[in-house]
Amino acid sequence: MLKVGITGGIGSGKTTVCMIFEVLGTPVFYADDAARTVMNTDNDLVKKLIAAFGNETYINGLLNRKYLAGIVFNNAAKLAELNALVHPAVFRAFDKWVAAQTRAPYVLKEAALLFESDSYKLCDTSILVTAPAELKIARVMARDKVSAAEVRVRMDKQLSDEQKSRLAGHLLVNDETQLLVPQVLSLHEEFIRLSVAAL
Ligand SMILES: CC(C)(COP(=O)(O)OP(=O)(O)OC[C@H]1O[C@@H](n2cnc3c(N)ncnc32)[C@H](O)[C@@H]1O)[C@@H](O)C(=O)NCCC(=O)NCCS
Ligand SMILES: Nc1ncnc2c1ncn2[C@@H]1O[C@H](COP(=O)(O)OP(=O)(O)OP(=O)(O)O)[C@@H](O)[C@H]1O
């Protein structure tokens, strides 16, 4: 089973691109969603998060996202501590998910931190979705109703497109000057070719 990582900075359009791959029948694992799930259901992880960040981390048994974001996106050490707790649980969830994907020629792992968390090393190749920083900021401001400063705080916690492009196997330009579908179709064909060659 060919495993393809897909990443890009906040607002680059990873989720949008993955929706096109899903129309083509490709199973997609969304790491952000998996992180949300394990942080609300993995009891061992819940205990560790409360021990690390305090009882306010959960309200009525649900993750207090705003509270946790306020801590970790303003403190590198706290962000590293959160990642060290959450990422292994997301890796385990991905392994379990992949084992259940028996029919697809390849699968996608959508992860904002594919390179930062080193999980690209567990994939056969990767796609980096790129867009100019200002466009990414404008997109997230419109989508999440947040300020440019709030987007930049998160953007600054991620590797730059330039750093990621050195590690990525494929680039997908999502700057609204190039159509997405032709780029996705070309990658889709490439991954099917790679998976058939591996038979
Ligand atoms: C801190 C949390 C609770 C804030 O939740 P919130 O709903 O405000 O943001 P959300 O999860 O939707 O993230 C929005 C964007 O922030 C960025 N982001 C999220 N986590 C991180 C991180 N650990 N480091 C850098 N950027 C991050 C991503 O671009 C993400 O798409 C949440 O981001 C979280 O649990 N992060 C740790 C888990 C993680 O690393 N998730 C990414 C898996 S690849
Ligand atoms: N090519 C495009 N044209 C117009 N809008 C776009 C395009 N690509 C993405 N968007 C919009 O920009 C916003 C961010 O896109 P998306 O959510 O796919 O990015 P993301 O990389 O998954 O972001 P995050 O890291 O925050 O999850 C969304 O509202 C999406 O609809």
mmCIF file of C-alpha atoms and ligand atoms in Angstrom:
data_model
loop_
_atom_site.group_PDB
_atom_site.id
_atom_site.type_symbol
_atom_site.label_atom_id
_atom_site.label_comp_id
_atom_site.label_asym_id
_atom_site.label_seq_id
_atom_site.Cartn_x
_atom_site.Cartn_y
_atom_site.Cartn_z
ATOM 1 C CA MET A 1 0.000 0.000 0.000
ATOM 2 C CA LEU A 2 1.564 3.273 -1.149
ATOM 3 C CA LYS A 3 1.420 5.875 1.646
ATOM 4 C CA VAL A 4 1.498 9.517 0.491
ATOM 5 C CA GLY A 5 1.815 12.369 2.976
ATOM 6 C CA ILE A 6 0.174 15.694 2.110
ATOM 7 C CA THR A 7 0.975 18.880 3.959
ATOM 8 C CA GLY A 8 1.217 22.644 3.650
ATOM 9 C CA GLY A 9 1.156 25.636 5.933
ATOM 10 C CA ILE A 10 -1.989 26.781 7.673
ATOM 11 C CA GLY A 11 -4.446 27.919 4.991
ATOM 12 C CA SER A 12 -2.457 26.416 2.103
ATOM 13 C CA GLY A 13 -5.442 24.367 0.987
ATOM 14 C CA LYS A 14 -4.507 20.851 2.132
ATOM 15 C CA THR A 15 -8.086 19.968 3.029
ATOM 16 C CA THR A 16 -9.414 21.441 -0.229
ATOM 17 C CA VAL A 17 -6.926 19.386 -2.272
ATOM 18 C CA CYS A 18 -7.723 16.236 -0.270
ATOM 19 C CA MET A 19 -11.417 16.647 -1.083
ATOM 20 C CA ILE A 20 -10.528 16.407 -4.796
ATOM 21 C CA PHE A 21 -8.494 13.242 -4.156
ATOM 22 C CA GLU A 22 -11.467 11.803 -2.253
ATOM 23 C CA VAL A 23 -13.716 12.416 -5.270
ATOM 24 C CA LEU A 24 -11.237 10.214 -7.178
ATOM 25 C CA GLY A 25 -11.754 7.481 -4.549
ATOM 26 C CA THR A 26 -8.562 7.969 -2.568
ATOM 27 C CA PRO A 27 -8.874 7.308 1.196
ATOM 28 C CA VAL A 28 -7.552 10.259 3.240
ATOM 29 C CA PHE A 29 -6.427 10.187 6.892
ATOM 30 C CA TYR A 30 -6.813 13.644 8.461
ATOM 31 C CA ALA A 31 -4.233 13.964 11.256
ATOM 32 C CA ASP A 32 -5.874 17.073 12.734
ATOM 33 C CA ASP A 33 -9.160 15.165 13.087
ATOM 34 C CA ALA A 34 -7.361 12.150 14.511
ATOM 35 C CA ALA A 35 -5.627 14.417 17.041
ATOM 36 C CA ARG A 36 -9.002 15.870 18.049
ATOM 37 C CA THR A 37 -10.429 12.363 18.502
ATOM 38 C CA VAL A 38 -7.576 10.898 20.582
ATOM 39 C CA MET A 39 -7.412 14.040 22.737
ATOM 40 C CA ASN A 40 -11.055 13.497 23.673
ATOM 41 C CA THR A 41 -11.206 9.680 23.835
ATOM 42 C CA ASP A 42 -7.791 8.260 24.782
ATOM 43 C CA ASN A 43 -8.107 8.187 28.605
ATOM 44 C CA ASP A 44 -4.399 7.720 29.182
ATOM 45 C CA LEU A 45 -3.644 10.735 26.976
ATOM 46 C CA VAL A 46 -6.388 12.805 28.661
ATOM 47 C CA LYS A 47 -4.797 12.179 32.073
ATOM 48 C CA LYS A 48 -1.363 13.198 30.735
ATOM 49 C CA LEU A 49 -2.751 16.384 29.150
ATOM 50 C CA ILE A 50 -4.474 17.397 32.390
ATOM 51 C CA ALA A 51 -1.262 16.693 34.336
ATOM 52 C CA ALA A 52 0.701 18.828 31.869
ATOM 53 C CA PHE A 53 -1.708 21.718 31.282
ATOM 54 C CA GLY A 54 -4.102 21.731 34.242
ATOM 55 C CA ASN A 55 -7.742 20.844 34.924
ATOM 56 C CA GLU A 56 -8.970 23.656 32.644
ATOM 57 C CA THR A 57 -7.713 21.637 29.686
ATOM 58 C CA TYR A 58 -11.076 19.866 29.673
ATOM 59 C CA ILE A 59 -14.542 21.312 30.286
ATOM 60 C CA ASN A 60 -17.325 18.760 30.843
ATOM 61 C CA GLY A 61 -15.004 16.071 29.504
ATOM 62 C CA LEU A 62 -14.310 17.914 26.235
ATOM 63 C CA LEU A 63 -10.990 19.425 25.240
ATOM 64 C CA ASN A 64 -10.847 23.159 25.941
ATOM 65 C CA ARG A 65 -9.190 24.017 22.608
ATOM 66 C CA LYS A 66 -9.095 27.802 23.087
ATOM 67 C CA TYR A 67 -7.440 27.446 26.511
ATOM 68 C CA LEU A 68 -4.848 24.992 25.214
ATOM 69 C CA ALA A 69 -4.176 27.075 22.082
ATOM 70 C CA GLY A 70 -3.600 30.107 24.286
ATOM 71 C CA ILE A 71 -0.875 28.228 26.155
ATOM 72 C CA VAL A 72 0.948 26.326 23.445
ATOM 73 C CA PHE A 73 0.991 28.868 20.628
ATOM 74 C CA ASN A 74 2.666 31.363 22.955
ATOM 75 C CA ASN A 75 5.214 28.979 24.493
ATOM 76 C CA ALA A 76 7.550 26.822 22.399
ATOM 77 C CA ALA A 77 8.339 24.459 25.265
ATOM 78 C CA LYS A 78 4.642 23.878 26.012
ATOM 79 C CA LEU A 79 3.949 23.288 22.283
ATOM 80 C CA ALA A 80 6.765 20.735 22.172
ATOM 81 C CA GLU A 81 5.346 19.075 25.298
ATOM 82 C CA LEU A 82 1.879 18.867 23.699
ATOM 83 C CA ASN A 83 3.269 17.464 20.461
ATOM 84 C CA ALA A 84 5.309 14.838 22.336
ATOM 85 C CA LEU A 85 2.128 13.646 24.045
ATOM 86 C CA VAL A 86 -0.303 13.808 21.093
ATOM 87 C CA HIS A 87 1.724 12.828 18.026
ATOM 88 C CA PRO A 88 2.528 9.213 19.086
ATOM 89 C CA ALA A 89 -1.212 8.625 19.616
ATOM 90 C CA VAL A 90 -1.919 10.047 16.127
ATOM 91 C CA PHE A 91 0.787 7.807 14.619
ATOM 92 C CA ARG A 92 -0.877 4.753 16.229
ATOM 93 C CA ALA A 93 -4.290 5.828 14.919
ATOM 94 C CA PHE A 94 -2.824 6.178 11.409
ATOM 95 C CA ASP A 95 -1.252 2.699 11.494
ATOM 96 C CA LYS A 96 -4.606 1.216 12.554
ATOM 97 C CA TRP A 97 -6.443 3.162 9.807
ATOM 98 C CA VAL A 98 -3.992 2.119 7.064
ATOM 99 C CA ALA A 99 -4.327 -1.551 8.022
ATOM 100 C CA ALA A 100 -8.062 -1.264 7.277
ATOM 101 C CA GLN A 101 -7.561 0.268 3.786
ATOM 102 C CA THR A 102 -7.391 -2.960 1.804
ATOM 103 C CA ARG A 103 -8.703 -1.902 -1.642
ATOM 104 C CA ALA A 104 -7.086 1.441 -2.536
ATOM 105 C CA PRO A 105 -3.875 1.610 -4.648
ATOM 106 C CA TYR A 106 -2.609 4.374 -2.382
ATOM 107 C CA VAL A 107 -3.727 6.408 0.647
ATOM 108 C CA LEU A 108 -3.126 9.996 1.718
ATOM 109 C CA LYS A 109 -2.072 11.169 5.199
ATOM 110 C CA GLU A 110 -3.073 14.832 5.545
ATOM 111 C CA ALA A 111 -0.990 16.410 8.287
ATOM 112 C CA ALA A 112 -0.177 20.058 8.946
ATOM 113 C CA LEU A 113 3.015 18.904 10.673
ATOM 114 C CA LEU A 114 4.064 16.075 8.343
ATOM 115 C CA PHE A 115 7.669 17.287 8.293
ATOM 116 C CA GLU A 116 7.800 18.901 11.736
ATOM 117 C CA SER A 117 6.639 15.636 13.352
ATOM 118 C CA ASP A 118 8.960 13.501 11.169
ATOM 119 C CA SER A 119 5.972 11.402 10.069
ATOM 120 C CA TYR A 120 6.941 11.970 6.401
ATOM 121 C CA LYS A 121 9.653 9.362 7.072
ATOM 122 C CA LEU A 122 6.871 6.771 7.456
ATOM 123 C CA CYS A 123 5.403 7.697 4.039
ATOM 124 C CA ASP A 124 6.614 6.554 0.589
ATOM 125 C CA THR A 125 6.399 10.087 -0.819
ATOM 126 C CA SER A 126 4.774 13.432 -0.038
ATOM 127 C CA ILE A 127 2.939 16.403 -1.543
ATOM 128 C CA LEU A 128 3.530 19.973 -0.403
ATOM 129 C CA VAL A 129 0.620 22.333 -1.113
ATOM 130 C CA THR A 130 2.029 25.844 -1.559
ATOM 131 C CA ALA A 131 0.493 29.310 -1.576
ATOM 132 C CA PRO A 132 1.843 32.807 -0.866
ATOM 133 C CA ALA A 133 1.846 33.621 2.883
ATOM 134 C CA GLU A 134 -0.470 36.622 2.450
ATOM 135 C CA LEU A 135 -3.016 34.487 0.588
ATOM 136 C CA LYS A 136 -2.859 31.803 3.283
ATOM 137 C CA ILE A 137 -3.402 34.431 5.980
ATOM 138 C CA ALA A 138 -6.350 35.974 4.112
ATOM 139 C CA ARG A 139 -7.933 32.533 3.636
ATOM 140 C CA VAL A 140 -7.670 31.587 7.331
ATOM 141 C CA MET A 141 -8.927 35.024 8.440
ATOM 142 C CA ALA A 142 -12.002 34.560 6.209
ATOM 143 C CA ARG A 143 -12.542 30.929 7.237
ATOM 144 C CA ASP A 144 -11.913 31.151 10.984
ATOM 145 C CA LYS A 145 -12.844 34.815 11.588
ATOM 146 C CA VAL A 146 -9.463 35.453 13.264
ATOM 147 C CA SER A 147 -6.899 38.274 12.960
ATOM 148 C CA ALA A 148 -3.816 38.198 10.737
ATOM 149 C CA ALA A 149 -1.705 38.253 13.922
ATOM 150 C CA GLU A 150 -3.423 35.106 15.214
ATOM 151 C CA VAL A 151 -2.719 33.310 11.931
ATOM 152 C CA ARG A 152 0.923 34.453 11.940
ATOM 153 C CA VAL A 153 1.429 33.113 15.492
ATOM 154 C CA ARG A 154 0.582 29.625 14.211
ATOM 155 C CA MET A 155 2.345 30.064 10.886
ATOM 156 C CA ASP A 156 5.538 30.929 12.788
ATOM 157 C CA LYS A 157 5.346 27.565 14.582
ATOM 158 C CA GLN A 158 5.605 25.693 11.278
ATOM 159 C CA LEU A 159 8.450 25.169 8.813
ATOM 160 C CA SER A 160 8.410 27.532 5.795
ATOM 161 C CA ASP A 161 7.357 26.334 2.329
ATOM 162 C CA GLU A 162 10.993 26.761 1.299
ATOM 163 C CA GLN A 163 12.165 24.402 4.080
ATOM 164 C CA LYS A 164 9.379 21.899 3.360
ATOM 165 C CA SER A 165 9.967 21.942 -0.418
ATOM 166 C CA ARG A 166 13.441 20.465 0.195
ATOM 167 C CA LEU A 167 11.800 17.405 1.806
ATOM 168 C CA ALA A 168 8.646 17.055 -0.313
ATOM 169 C CA GLY A 169 8.435 14.587 -3.193
ATOM 170 C CA HIS A 170 5.868 16.643 -5.137
ATOM 171 C CA LEU A 171 4.651 20.252 -5.157
ATOM 172 C CA LEU A 172 1.087 21.363 -5.741
ATOM 173 C CA VAL A 173 0.625 25.083 -6.356
ATOM 174 C CA ASN A 174 -2.571 26.441 -4.819
ATOM 175 C CA ASP A 175 -2.144 30.179 -5.399
ATOM 176 C CA GLU A 176 -5.362 30.511 -7.393
ATOM 177 C CA THR A 177 -3.495 31.148 -10.639
ATOM 178 C CA GLN A 178 -3.134 27.445 -11.491
ATOM 179 C CA LEU A 179 -6.121 25.077 -11.577
ATOM 180 C CA LEU A 180 -6.071 22.409 -8.838
ATOM 181 C CA VAL A 181 -7.824 19.540 -10.627
ATOM 182 C CA PRO A 182 -5.236 19.022 -13.425
ATOM 183 C CA GLN A 183 -2.449 19.003 -10.834
ATOM 184 C CA VAL A 184 -4.350 16.490 -8.678
ATOM 185 C CA LEU A 185 -5.149 14.245 -11.669
ATOM 186 C CA SER A 186 -1.492 14.180 -12.686
ATOM 187 C CA LEU A 187 -0.404 13.197 -9.155
ATOM 188 C CA HIS A 188 -3.222 10.617 -8.971
ATOM 189 C CA GLU A 189 -1.943 8.938 -12.140
ATOM 190 C CA GLU A 190 1.646 9.050 -10.834
ATOM 191 C CA PHE A 191 0.701 7.357 -7.538
ATOM 192 C CA ILE A 192 -1.333 4.655 -9.303
ATOM 193 C CA ARG A 193 1.679 4.024 -11.584
ATOM 194 C CA LEU A 194 3.956 3.809 -8.515
ATOM 195 C CA SER A 195 1.604 1.426 -6.691
ATOM 196 C CA VAL A 196 1.245 -0.867 -9.753
ATOM 197 C CA ALA A 197 5.029 -0.875 -10.198
ATOM 198 C CA ALA A 198 5.375 -1.981 -6.568
ATOM 199 C CA LEU A 199 3.118 -5.046 -7.108
HETATM 200 C C1 LIG B 1 -3.683 23.369 20.308
HETATM 201 C C2 LIG B 1 -5.005 22.984 19.683
HETATM 202 C C3 LIG B 1 -5.940 22.321 20.702
HETATM 203 C C4 LIG B 1 -5.684 24.236 19.110
HETATM 204 O O1 LIG B 1 -6.897 23.822 18.486
HETATM 205 P P1 LIG B 1 -7.623 24.831 17.446
HETATM 206 O O2 LIG B 1 -8.976 24.262 17.187
HETATM 207 O O3 LIG B 1 -7.488 26.231 17.923
HETATM 208 O O4 LIG B 1 -6.738 24.742 16.138
HETATM 209 P P2 LIG B 1 -6.692 23.504 15.110
HETATM 210 O O5 LIG B 1 -6.418 22.232 15.809
HETATM 211 O O6 LIG B 1 -7.874 23.543 14.189
HETATM 212 O O7 LIG B 1 -5.372 23.866 14.283
HETATM 213 C C5 LIG B 1 -5.471 24.897 13.287
HETATM 214 C C6 LIG B 1 -4.145 24.905 12.601
HETATM 215 O O8 LIG B 1 -3.126 25.231 13.572
HETATM 216 C C7 LIG B 1 -1.949 24.558 13.191
HETATM 217 N N1 LIG B 1 -1.475 23.668 14.272
HETATM 218 C C8 LIG B 1 -2.197 22.776 14.981
HETATM 219 N N2 LIG B 1 -1.421 22.127 15.869
HETATM 220 C C9 LIG B 1 -0.172 22.624 15.691
HETATM 221 C C10 LIG B 1 1.090 22.364 16.279
HETATM 222 N N3 LIG B 1 1.199 21.425 17.248
HETATM 223 N N4 LIG B 1 2.186 23.053 15.837
HETATM 224 C C11 LIG B 1 2.060 23.986 14.850
HETATM 225 N N5 LIG B 1 0.898 24.278 14.232
HETATM 226 C C12 LIG B 1 -0.202 23.611 14.663
HETATM 227 C C13 LIG B 1 -2.255 23.731 11.934
HETATM 228 O O9 LIG B 1 -1.965 24.468 10.768
HETATM 229 C C14 LIG B 1 -3.728 23.526 12.084
HETATM 230 O O10 LIG B 1 -4.313 23.203 10.854
HETATM 231 C C15 LIG B 1 -4.780 22.016 18.499
HETATM 232 O O11 LIG B 1 -4.143 22.692 17.456
HETATM 233 C C16 LIG B 1 -3.939 20.821 18.904
HETATM 234 O O12 LIG B 1 -4.391 19.959 19.627
HETATM 235 N N6 LIG B 1 -2.671 20.759 18.381
HETATM 236 C C17 LIG B 1 -1.796 19.672 18.809
HETATM 237 C C18 LIG B 1 -2.062 18.436 17.963
HETATM 238 C C19 LIG B 1 -1.405 18.623 16.615
HETATM 239 O O13 LIG B 1 -0.192 18.736 16.554
HETATM 240 N N7 LIG B 1 -2.242 18.634 15.546
HETATM 241 C C20 LIG B 1 -1.693 18.671 14.180
HETATM 242 C C21 LIG B 1 -1.518 17.204 13.756
HETATM 243 S S1 LIG B 1 -0.496 17.092 12.330
HETATM 244 N N1 LIG B 2 -7.825 27.439 -4.608
HETATM 245 C C1 LIG B 2 -8.650 28.029 -3.711
HETATM 246 N N2 LIG B 2 -9.520 28.967 -4.106
HETATM 247 C C2 LIG B 2 -10.338 29.563 -3.204
HETATM 248 N N3 LIG B 2 -10.372 29.275 -1.872
HETATM 249 C C3 LIG B 2 -9.510 28.325 -1.443
HETATM 250 C C4 LIG B 2 -8.618 27.656 -2.313
HETATM 251 N N4 LIG B 2 -7.894 26.765 -1.571
HETATM 252 C C5 LIG B 2 -8.324 26.888 -0.292
HETATM 253 N N5 LIG B 2 -9.303 27.808 -0.205
HETATM 254 C C6 LIG B 2 -10.021 28.230 1.021
HETATM 255 O O1 LIG B 2 -9.035 28.650 1.949
HETATM 256 C C7 LIG B 2 -9.346 28.178 3.262
HETATM 257 C C8 LIG B 2 -8.194 27.284 3.733
HETATM 258 O O2 LIG B 2 -8.224 26.102 2.937
HETATM 259 P P1 LIG B 2 -8.055 24.663 3.669
HETATM 260 O O3 LIG B 2 -8.946 24.619 4.855
HETATM 261 O O4 LIG B 2 -8.190 23.596 2.629
HETATM 262 O O5 LIG B 2 -6.543 24.827 4.103
HETATM 263 P P2 LIG B 2 -5.719 23.895 5.091
HETATM 264 O O6 LIG B 2 -4.337 23.812 4.569
HETATM 265 O O7 LIG B 2 -6.435 22.599 5.320
HETATM 266 O O8 LIG B 2 -5.774 24.797 6.394
HETATM 267 P P3 LIG B 2 -5.495 24.372 7.957
HETATM 268 O O9 LIG B 2 -4.047 24.054 8.053
HETATM 269 O O10 LIG B 2 -5.889 25.592 8.699
HETATM 270 O O11 LIG B 2 -6.386 23.194 8.212
HETATM 271 C C9 LIG B 2 -10.663 27.418 3.160
HETATM 272 O O12 LIG B 2 -11.732 28.295 3.510
HETATM 273 C C10 LIG B 2 -10.759 27.047 1.682
HETATM 274 O O13 LIG B 2 -12.106 26.976 1.241
#
